[in-house]
Every structure is written in structure tokens, then in C-alpha cells.
Short mmCIF file of C-alpha atoms in Angstrom, two decimals:
data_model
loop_
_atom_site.label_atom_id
_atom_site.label_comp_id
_atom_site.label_asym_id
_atom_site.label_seq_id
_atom_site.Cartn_x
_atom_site.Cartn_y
_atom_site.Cartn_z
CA UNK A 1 17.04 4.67 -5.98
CA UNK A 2 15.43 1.59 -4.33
CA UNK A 3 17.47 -1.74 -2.96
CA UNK A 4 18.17 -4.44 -4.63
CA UNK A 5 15.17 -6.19 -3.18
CA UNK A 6 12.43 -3.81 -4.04
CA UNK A 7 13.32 -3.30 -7.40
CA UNK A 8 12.86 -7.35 -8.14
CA UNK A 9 9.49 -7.62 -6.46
CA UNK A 10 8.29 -4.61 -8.45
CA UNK A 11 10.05 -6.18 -11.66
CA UNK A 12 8.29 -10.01 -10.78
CA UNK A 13 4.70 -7.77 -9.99
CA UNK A 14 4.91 -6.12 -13.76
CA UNK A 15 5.52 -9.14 -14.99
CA UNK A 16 3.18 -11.14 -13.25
CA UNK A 17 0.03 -8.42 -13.60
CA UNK A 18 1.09 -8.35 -17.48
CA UNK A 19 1.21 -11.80 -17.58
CA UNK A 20 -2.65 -11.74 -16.32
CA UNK A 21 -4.07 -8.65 -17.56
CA UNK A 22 -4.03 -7.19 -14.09
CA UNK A 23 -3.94 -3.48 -13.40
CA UNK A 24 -2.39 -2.32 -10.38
CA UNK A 25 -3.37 0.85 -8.17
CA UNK A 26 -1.75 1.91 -4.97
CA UNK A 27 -3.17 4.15 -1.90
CA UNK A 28 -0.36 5.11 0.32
CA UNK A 29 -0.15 7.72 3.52
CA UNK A 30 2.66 6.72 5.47
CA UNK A 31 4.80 5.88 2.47
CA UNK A 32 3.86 9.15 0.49
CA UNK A 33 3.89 7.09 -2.93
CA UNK A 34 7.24 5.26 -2.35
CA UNK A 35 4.87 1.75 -3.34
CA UNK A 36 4.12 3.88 -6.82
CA UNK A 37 7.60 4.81 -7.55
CA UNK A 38 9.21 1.31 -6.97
CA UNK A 39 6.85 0.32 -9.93
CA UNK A 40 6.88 3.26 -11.55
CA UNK A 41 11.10 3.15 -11.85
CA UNK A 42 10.61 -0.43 -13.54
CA UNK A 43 10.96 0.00 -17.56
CA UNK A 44 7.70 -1.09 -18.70
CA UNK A 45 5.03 -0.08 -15.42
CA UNK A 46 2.65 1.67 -17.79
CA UNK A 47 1.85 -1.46 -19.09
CA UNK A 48 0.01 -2.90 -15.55
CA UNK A 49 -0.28 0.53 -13.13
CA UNK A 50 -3.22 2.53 -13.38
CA UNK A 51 -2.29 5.22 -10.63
CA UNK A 52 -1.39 5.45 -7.05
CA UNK A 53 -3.14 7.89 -4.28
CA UNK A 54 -0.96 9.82 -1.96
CA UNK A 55 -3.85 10.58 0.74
CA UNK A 56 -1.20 11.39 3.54
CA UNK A 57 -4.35 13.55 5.46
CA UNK A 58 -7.53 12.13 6.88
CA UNK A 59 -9.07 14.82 4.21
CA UNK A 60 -7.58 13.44 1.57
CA UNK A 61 -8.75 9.64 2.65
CA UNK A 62 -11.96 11.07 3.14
CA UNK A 63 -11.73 13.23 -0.71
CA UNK A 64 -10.03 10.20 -2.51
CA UNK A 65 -11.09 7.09 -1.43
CA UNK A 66 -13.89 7.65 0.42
CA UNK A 67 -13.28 6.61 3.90
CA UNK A 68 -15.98 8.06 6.42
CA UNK A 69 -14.81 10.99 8.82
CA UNK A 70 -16.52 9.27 11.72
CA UNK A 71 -14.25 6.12 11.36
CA UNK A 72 -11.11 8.20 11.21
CA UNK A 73 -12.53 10.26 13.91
CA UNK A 74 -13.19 6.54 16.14
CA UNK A 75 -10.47 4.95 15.59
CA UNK A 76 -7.61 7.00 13.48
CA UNK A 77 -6.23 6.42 10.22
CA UNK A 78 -3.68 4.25 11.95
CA UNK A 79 -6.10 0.91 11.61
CA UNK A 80 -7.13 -2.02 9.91
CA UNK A 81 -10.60 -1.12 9.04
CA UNK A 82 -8.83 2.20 7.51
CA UNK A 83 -6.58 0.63 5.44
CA UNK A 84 -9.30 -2.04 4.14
CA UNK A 85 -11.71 0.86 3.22
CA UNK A 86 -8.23 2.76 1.61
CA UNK A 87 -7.51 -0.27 -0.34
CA UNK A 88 -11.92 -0.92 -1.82
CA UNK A 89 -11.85 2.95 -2.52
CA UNK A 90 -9.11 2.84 -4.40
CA UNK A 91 -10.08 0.48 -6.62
CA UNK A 92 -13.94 2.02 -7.00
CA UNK A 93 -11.67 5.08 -7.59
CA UNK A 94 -9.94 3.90 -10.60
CA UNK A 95 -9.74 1.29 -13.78
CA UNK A 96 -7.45 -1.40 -11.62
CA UNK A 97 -8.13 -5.04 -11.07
CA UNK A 98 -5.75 -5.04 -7.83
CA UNK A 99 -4.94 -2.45 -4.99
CA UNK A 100 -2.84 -2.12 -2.21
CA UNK A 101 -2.95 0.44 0.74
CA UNK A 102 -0.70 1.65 3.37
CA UNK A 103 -1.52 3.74 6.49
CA UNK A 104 1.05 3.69 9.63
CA UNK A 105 3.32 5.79 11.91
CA UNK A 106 6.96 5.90 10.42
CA UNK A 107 8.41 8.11 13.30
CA UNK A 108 9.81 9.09 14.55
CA UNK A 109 7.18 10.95 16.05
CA UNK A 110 3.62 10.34 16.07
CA UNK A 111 3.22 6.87 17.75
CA UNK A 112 1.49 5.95 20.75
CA UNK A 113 1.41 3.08 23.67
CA UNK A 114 -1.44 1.89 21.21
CA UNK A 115 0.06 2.71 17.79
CA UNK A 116 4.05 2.77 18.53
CA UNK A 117 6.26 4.14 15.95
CA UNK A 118 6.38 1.02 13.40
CA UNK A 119 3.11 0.18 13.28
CA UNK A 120 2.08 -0.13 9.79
CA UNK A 121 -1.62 -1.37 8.01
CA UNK A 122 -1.52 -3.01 4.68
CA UNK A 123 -4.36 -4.31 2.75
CA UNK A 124 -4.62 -5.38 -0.75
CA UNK A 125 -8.52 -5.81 -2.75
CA UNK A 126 -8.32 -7.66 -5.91
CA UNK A 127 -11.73 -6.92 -7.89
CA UNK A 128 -14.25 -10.14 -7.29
CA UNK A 129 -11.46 -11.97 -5.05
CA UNK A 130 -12.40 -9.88 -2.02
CA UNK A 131 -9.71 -8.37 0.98
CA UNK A 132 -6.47 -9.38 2.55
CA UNK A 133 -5.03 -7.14 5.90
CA UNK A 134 -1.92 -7.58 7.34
CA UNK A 135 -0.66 -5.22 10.35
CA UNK A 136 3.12 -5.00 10.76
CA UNK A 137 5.62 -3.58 13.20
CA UNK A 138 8.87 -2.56 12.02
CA UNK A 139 11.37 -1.98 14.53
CA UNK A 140 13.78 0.32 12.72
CA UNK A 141 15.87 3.40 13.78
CA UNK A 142 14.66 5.92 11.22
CA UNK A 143 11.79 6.51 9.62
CA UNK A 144 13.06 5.91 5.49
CA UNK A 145 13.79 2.05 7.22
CA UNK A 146 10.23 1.80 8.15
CA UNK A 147 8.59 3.51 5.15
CA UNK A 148 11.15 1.19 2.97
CA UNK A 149 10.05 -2.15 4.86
CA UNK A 150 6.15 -1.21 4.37
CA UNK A 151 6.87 -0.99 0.49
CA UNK A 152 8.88 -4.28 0.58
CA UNK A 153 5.92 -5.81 2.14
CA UNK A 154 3.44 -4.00 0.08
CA UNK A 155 4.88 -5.32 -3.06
CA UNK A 156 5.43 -8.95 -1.91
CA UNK A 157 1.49 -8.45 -0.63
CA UNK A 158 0.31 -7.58 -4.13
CA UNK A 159 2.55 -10.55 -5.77
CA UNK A 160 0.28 -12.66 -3.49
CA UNK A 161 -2.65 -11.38 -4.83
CA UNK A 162 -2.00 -12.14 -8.28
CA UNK A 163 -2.79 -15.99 -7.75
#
């Protein structure tokens, strides 16, 4: 189902969260939960992942994880102070120790001179170790390639996190 690639990061991350008691939670929009089933196909997941939030509407961010309408509303979910509030809520929404959010434009409609097709937010909280953000563009043809890259990243991101 998922490459070569993706399949070892999420096999190193189960190992690695196991390995330190760490449970893992994910809160995805542009991927639609593609971060949750690369750990999720790995034998063993239930061990370290706690859940994963598909908020793919600025409703749902609002419903699930707590992210103010007026800051979608300012600056669109399509940010960096989105995808840190996805990432804290997340985590204050669950049992986890470590979270990772996604929120971007995979095309291939949707983007903007501001926010181009590619444009992707990632941000990982880890409970008493504070935030990370990191904004990518992906310059891909089609829009599995870009929601593919994000979860490549995502997972690497949440490896990182772990020390």
C-alpha cells in the first residue's frame, strides 16, 4: 500500500515510541489520515498510537482540536500557527505523549500566489518538550505525490521528536 520508504520510517517510529513509552497521535487535513494508516499498516501500531484526527474542514479543526474560528478566518487553515495549534489540540485531545499535524494544499486545485499547490504545514508537540514547525513545498504533478511526500516528512518529523 505505501513505498518502501514510508513503511520503514513508520516501522523505526513503533519501534522507537515502544522503545520509550511514547504514544503517538496524528491530526491530518490535507493527508486525510494517510500519516495514521502508514502506522496503522505496521504489525504491532497498537502498541504506541493512540488515534489520529482527520479534521479535513475548518469545522472539524475548530470541533476536534480546538483551533479558534477567527484564526482560520485571518489567516486560513493553510498556516503555521494552524498547524501548531492542530498539533497542541491534538494532544490535549487525547492520551499521547507525541503529535504530529498536517494542513496544506495538495492540488491540484486550491492553491494560491500565497499558498501554491504544494505548500504543506507540519508541526509535531511532544508533551513537556514543547513545538517544532516545518513548512514544505512539494513540487509534484499530482496530488497522491504531494499528500505521499507530507507523510514521508511527517513520519521522519515524529522520529525526530523521539530524542
Amino acid at each position: 500500500m505505501f513505498s518502501l520508504e514510508i513503511e520503514t520510517l513508520a516501522r523505526l517510529l513503533i519501534d522507537e515510541a515502544r522503545e520509550r513509552n511514547l504514544r503517538i497521535v496524528t491530526a491530518e487535513s490535507c493527508t486525510g489520515g494517510l500519516v495514521a494508516g502508514a502506522i496503522c499498516s505496521i504489525s504491532g501500531a497498537s502498541d504506541v498510537f493512540e488515534r489520529g484526527f482527520v479534521t479535513y474542514t475548518n469545522r472539524a479543526k475548530q470541533e476536534l482540536l480546538g483551533i479558534p474560528g477567527d484564526l482560520l478566518a485571518d489567516l486560513g487553515a493553510v498556516s503555521e500557527p494552524v498547524a501548531r495549534m492542530m498539533a497542541e489540540g491534538a494532544l490535549e485531545a487525547s492520551n499521547a505523549h507525541i503529535s504530529v499535524a498536517i494542513t496544506g494544499v495538495a492540488g491540484p486545485h486550491g492553491g494560491t500566489s500565497f499558498k501554491p499547490v504544494g505548500t504543506v504545514h507540519i508541526a509535531t508537540a511532544r508533551t513537556n518538550h514543547g513545538l517544532m514547525h516545518r513548512q514544505e513545498f512539494f513540487q509534484y504533478e499530482t496530488r497522491s505525490e504531494i499528500q505521499l511526500a507530507a507523510v514521508q516528512v511527517a513520519l521522519q518529523a515524529l522520529r525526530d521528536r523521539m530524542s
